[in-house]
mmCIF file with all atom_site columns, C-alpha atoms in Angstrom:
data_model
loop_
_atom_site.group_PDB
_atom_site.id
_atom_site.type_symbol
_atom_site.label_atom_id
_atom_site.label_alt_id
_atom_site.label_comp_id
_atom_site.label_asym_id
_atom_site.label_entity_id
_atom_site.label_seq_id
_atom_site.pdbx_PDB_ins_code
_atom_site.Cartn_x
_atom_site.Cartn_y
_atom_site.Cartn_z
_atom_site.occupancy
_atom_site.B_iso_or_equiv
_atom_site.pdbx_formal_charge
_atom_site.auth_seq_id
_atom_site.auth_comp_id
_atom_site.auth_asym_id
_atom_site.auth_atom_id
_atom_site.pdbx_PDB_model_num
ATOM 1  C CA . UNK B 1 1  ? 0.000   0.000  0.000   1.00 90.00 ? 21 UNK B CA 1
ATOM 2  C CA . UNK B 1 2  ? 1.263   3.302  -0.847  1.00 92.00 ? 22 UNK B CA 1
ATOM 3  C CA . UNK B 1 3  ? 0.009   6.695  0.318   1.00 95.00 ? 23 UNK B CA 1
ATOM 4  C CA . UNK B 1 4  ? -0.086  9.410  -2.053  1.00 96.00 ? 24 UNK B CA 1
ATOM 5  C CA . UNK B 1 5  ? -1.140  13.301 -2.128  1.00 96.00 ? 25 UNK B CA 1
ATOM 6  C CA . UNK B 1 6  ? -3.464  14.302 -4.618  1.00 96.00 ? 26 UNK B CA 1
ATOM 7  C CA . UNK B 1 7  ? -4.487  17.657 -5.120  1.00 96.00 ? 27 UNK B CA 1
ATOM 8  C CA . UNK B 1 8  ? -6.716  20.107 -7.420  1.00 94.00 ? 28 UNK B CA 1
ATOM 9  C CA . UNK B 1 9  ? -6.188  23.417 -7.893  1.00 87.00 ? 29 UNK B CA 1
ATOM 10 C CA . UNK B 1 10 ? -4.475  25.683 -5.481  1.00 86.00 ? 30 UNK B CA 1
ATOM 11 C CA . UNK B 1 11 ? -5.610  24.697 -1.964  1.00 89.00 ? 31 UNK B CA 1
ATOM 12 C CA . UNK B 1 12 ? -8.061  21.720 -2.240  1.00 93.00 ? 32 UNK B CA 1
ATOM 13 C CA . UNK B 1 13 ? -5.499  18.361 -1.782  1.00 95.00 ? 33 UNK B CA 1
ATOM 14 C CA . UNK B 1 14 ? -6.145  14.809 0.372   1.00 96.00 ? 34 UNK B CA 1
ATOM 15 C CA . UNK B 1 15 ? -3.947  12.091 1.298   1.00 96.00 ? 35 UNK B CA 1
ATOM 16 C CA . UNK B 1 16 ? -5.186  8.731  0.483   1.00 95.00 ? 36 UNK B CA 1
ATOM 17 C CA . UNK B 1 17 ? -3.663  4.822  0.582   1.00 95.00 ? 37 UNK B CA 1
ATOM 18 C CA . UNK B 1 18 ? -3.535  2.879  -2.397  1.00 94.00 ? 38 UNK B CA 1
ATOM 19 C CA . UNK B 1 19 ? -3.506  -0.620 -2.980  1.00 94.00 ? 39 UNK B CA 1
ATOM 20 C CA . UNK B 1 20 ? 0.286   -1.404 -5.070  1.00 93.00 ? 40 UNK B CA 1
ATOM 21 C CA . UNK B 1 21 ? -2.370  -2.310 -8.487  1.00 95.00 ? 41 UNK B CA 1
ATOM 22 C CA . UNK B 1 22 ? -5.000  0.712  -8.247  1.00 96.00 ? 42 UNK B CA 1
ATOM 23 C CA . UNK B 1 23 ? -4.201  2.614  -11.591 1.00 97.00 ? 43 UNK B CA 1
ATOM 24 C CA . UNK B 1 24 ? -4.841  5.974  -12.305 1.00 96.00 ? 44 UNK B CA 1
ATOM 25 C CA . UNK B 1 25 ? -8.016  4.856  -14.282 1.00 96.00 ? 45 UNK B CA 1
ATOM 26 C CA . UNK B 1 26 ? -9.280  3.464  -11.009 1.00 95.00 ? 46 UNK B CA 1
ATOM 27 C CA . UNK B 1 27 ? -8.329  6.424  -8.859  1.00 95.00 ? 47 UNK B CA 1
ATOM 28 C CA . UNK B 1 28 ? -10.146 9.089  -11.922 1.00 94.00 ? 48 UNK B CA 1
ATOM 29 C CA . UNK B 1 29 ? -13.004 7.064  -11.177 1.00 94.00 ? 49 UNK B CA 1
ATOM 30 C CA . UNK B 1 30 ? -13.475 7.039  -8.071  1.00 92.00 ? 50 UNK B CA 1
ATOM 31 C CA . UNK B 1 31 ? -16.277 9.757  -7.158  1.00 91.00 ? 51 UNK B CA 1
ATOM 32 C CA . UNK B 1 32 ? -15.204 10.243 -3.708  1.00 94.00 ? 52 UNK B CA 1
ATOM 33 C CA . UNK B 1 33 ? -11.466 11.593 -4.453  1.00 93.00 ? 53 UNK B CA 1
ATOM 34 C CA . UNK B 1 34 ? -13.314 14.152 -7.044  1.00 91.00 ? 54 UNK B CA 1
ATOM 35 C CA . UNK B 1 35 ? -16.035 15.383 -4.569  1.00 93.00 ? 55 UNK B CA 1
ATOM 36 C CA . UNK B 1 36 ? -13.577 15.739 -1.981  1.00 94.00 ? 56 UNK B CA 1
ATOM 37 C CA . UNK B 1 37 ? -11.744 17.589 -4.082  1.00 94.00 ? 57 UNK B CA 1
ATOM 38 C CA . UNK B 1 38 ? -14.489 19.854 -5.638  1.00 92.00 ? 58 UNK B CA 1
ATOM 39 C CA . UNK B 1 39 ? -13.137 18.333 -9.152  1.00 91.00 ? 59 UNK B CA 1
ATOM 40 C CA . UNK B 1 40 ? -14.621 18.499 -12.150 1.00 88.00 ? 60 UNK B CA 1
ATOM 41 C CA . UNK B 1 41 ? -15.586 14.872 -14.445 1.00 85.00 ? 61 UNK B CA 1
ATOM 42 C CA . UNK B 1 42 ? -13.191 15.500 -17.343 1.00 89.00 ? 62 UNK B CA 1
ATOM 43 C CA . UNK B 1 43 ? -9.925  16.046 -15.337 1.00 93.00 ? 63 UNK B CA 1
ATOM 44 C CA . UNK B 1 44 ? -6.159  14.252 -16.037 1.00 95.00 ? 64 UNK B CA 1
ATOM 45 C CA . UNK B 1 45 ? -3.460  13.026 -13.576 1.00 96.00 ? 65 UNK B CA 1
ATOM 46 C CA . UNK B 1 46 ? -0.340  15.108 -13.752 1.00 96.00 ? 66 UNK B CA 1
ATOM 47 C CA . UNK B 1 47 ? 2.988   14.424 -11.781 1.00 96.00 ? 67 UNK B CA 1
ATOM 48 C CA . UNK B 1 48 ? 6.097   16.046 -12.351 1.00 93.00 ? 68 UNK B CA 1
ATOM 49 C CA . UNK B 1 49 ? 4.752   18.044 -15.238 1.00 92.00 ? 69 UNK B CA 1
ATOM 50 C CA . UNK B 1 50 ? 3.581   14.948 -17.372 1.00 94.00 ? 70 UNK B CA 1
ATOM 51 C CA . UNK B 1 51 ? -0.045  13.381 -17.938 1.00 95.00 ? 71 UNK B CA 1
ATOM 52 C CA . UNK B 1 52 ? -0.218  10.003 -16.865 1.00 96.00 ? 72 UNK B CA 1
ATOM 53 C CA . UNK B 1 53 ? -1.668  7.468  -18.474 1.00 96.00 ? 73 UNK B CA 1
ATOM 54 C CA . UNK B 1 54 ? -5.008  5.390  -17.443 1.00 95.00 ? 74 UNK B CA 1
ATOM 55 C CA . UNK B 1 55 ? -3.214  2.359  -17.131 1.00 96.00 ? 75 UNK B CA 1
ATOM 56 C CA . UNK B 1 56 ? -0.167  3.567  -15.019 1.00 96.00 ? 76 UNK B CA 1
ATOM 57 C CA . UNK B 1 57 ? -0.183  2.534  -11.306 1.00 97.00 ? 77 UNK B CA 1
ATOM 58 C CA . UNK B 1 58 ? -1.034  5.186  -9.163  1.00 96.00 ? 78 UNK B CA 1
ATOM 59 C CA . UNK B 1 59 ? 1.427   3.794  -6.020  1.00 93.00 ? 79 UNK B CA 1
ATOM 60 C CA . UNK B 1 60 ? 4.466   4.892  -8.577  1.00 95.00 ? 80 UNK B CA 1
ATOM 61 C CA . UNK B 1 61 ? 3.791   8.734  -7.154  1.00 95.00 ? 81 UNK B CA 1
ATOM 62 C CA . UNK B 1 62 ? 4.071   10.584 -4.146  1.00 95.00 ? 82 UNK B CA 1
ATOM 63 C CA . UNK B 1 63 ? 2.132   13.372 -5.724  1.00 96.00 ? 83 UNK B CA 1
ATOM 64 C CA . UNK B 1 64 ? -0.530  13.662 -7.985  1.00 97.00 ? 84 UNK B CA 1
ATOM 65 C CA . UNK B 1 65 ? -2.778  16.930 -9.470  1.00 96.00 ? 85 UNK B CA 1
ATOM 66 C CA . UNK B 1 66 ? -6.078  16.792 -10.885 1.00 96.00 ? 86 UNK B CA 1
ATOM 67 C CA . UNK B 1 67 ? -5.752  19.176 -14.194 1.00 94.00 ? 87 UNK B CA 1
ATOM 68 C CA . UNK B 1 68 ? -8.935  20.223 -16.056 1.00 89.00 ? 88 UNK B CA 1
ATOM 69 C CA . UNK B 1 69 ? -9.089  17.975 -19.333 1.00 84.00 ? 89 UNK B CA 1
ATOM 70 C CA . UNK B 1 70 ? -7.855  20.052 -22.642 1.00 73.00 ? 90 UNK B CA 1
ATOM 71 C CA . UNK B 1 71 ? -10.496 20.611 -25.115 1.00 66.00 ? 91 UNK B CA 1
ATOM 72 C CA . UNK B 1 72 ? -9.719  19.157 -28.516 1.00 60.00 ? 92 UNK B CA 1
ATOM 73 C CA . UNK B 1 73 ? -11.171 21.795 -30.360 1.00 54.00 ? 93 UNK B CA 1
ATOM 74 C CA . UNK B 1 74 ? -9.670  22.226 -33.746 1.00 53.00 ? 94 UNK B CA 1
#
């Protein structure tokens, strides 16, 4: 298990354990992390900068922010 900071936007963050094969898929999903932190549906991992993919395990972070999805308007 791996504890991990997730935040979104500039003051709203929790601290939350995560089993070692939770993905970041699994922790997008989960409704409770978003209300708690006032987060929008269409958001993205970030750590360090990069997007993380759906499929990556979330207990490879320490740190984690919700960014709003970018609109693929062309």
């Amino acid at each position: 298990m791996t504890t991990v900071t997730i935040r979104c936007g500039m003051t709203n963050s929790i601290t939350r354990s995560f089993e070692d094969e939770e993905t970041i898929g699994d922790m997008l999903a989960c409704t409770s992390i978003r209300a708690a932190l006032s987060a929008p549906e269409n958001v993205v991992a970030v750590s360090g900068g990069t997007t993380l993919s759906s499929t990556e395990y979330v207990s490879h972070y320490d740190s984690i922010t919700l960014e709003p999805q970018a609109s693929s308007k062309a």
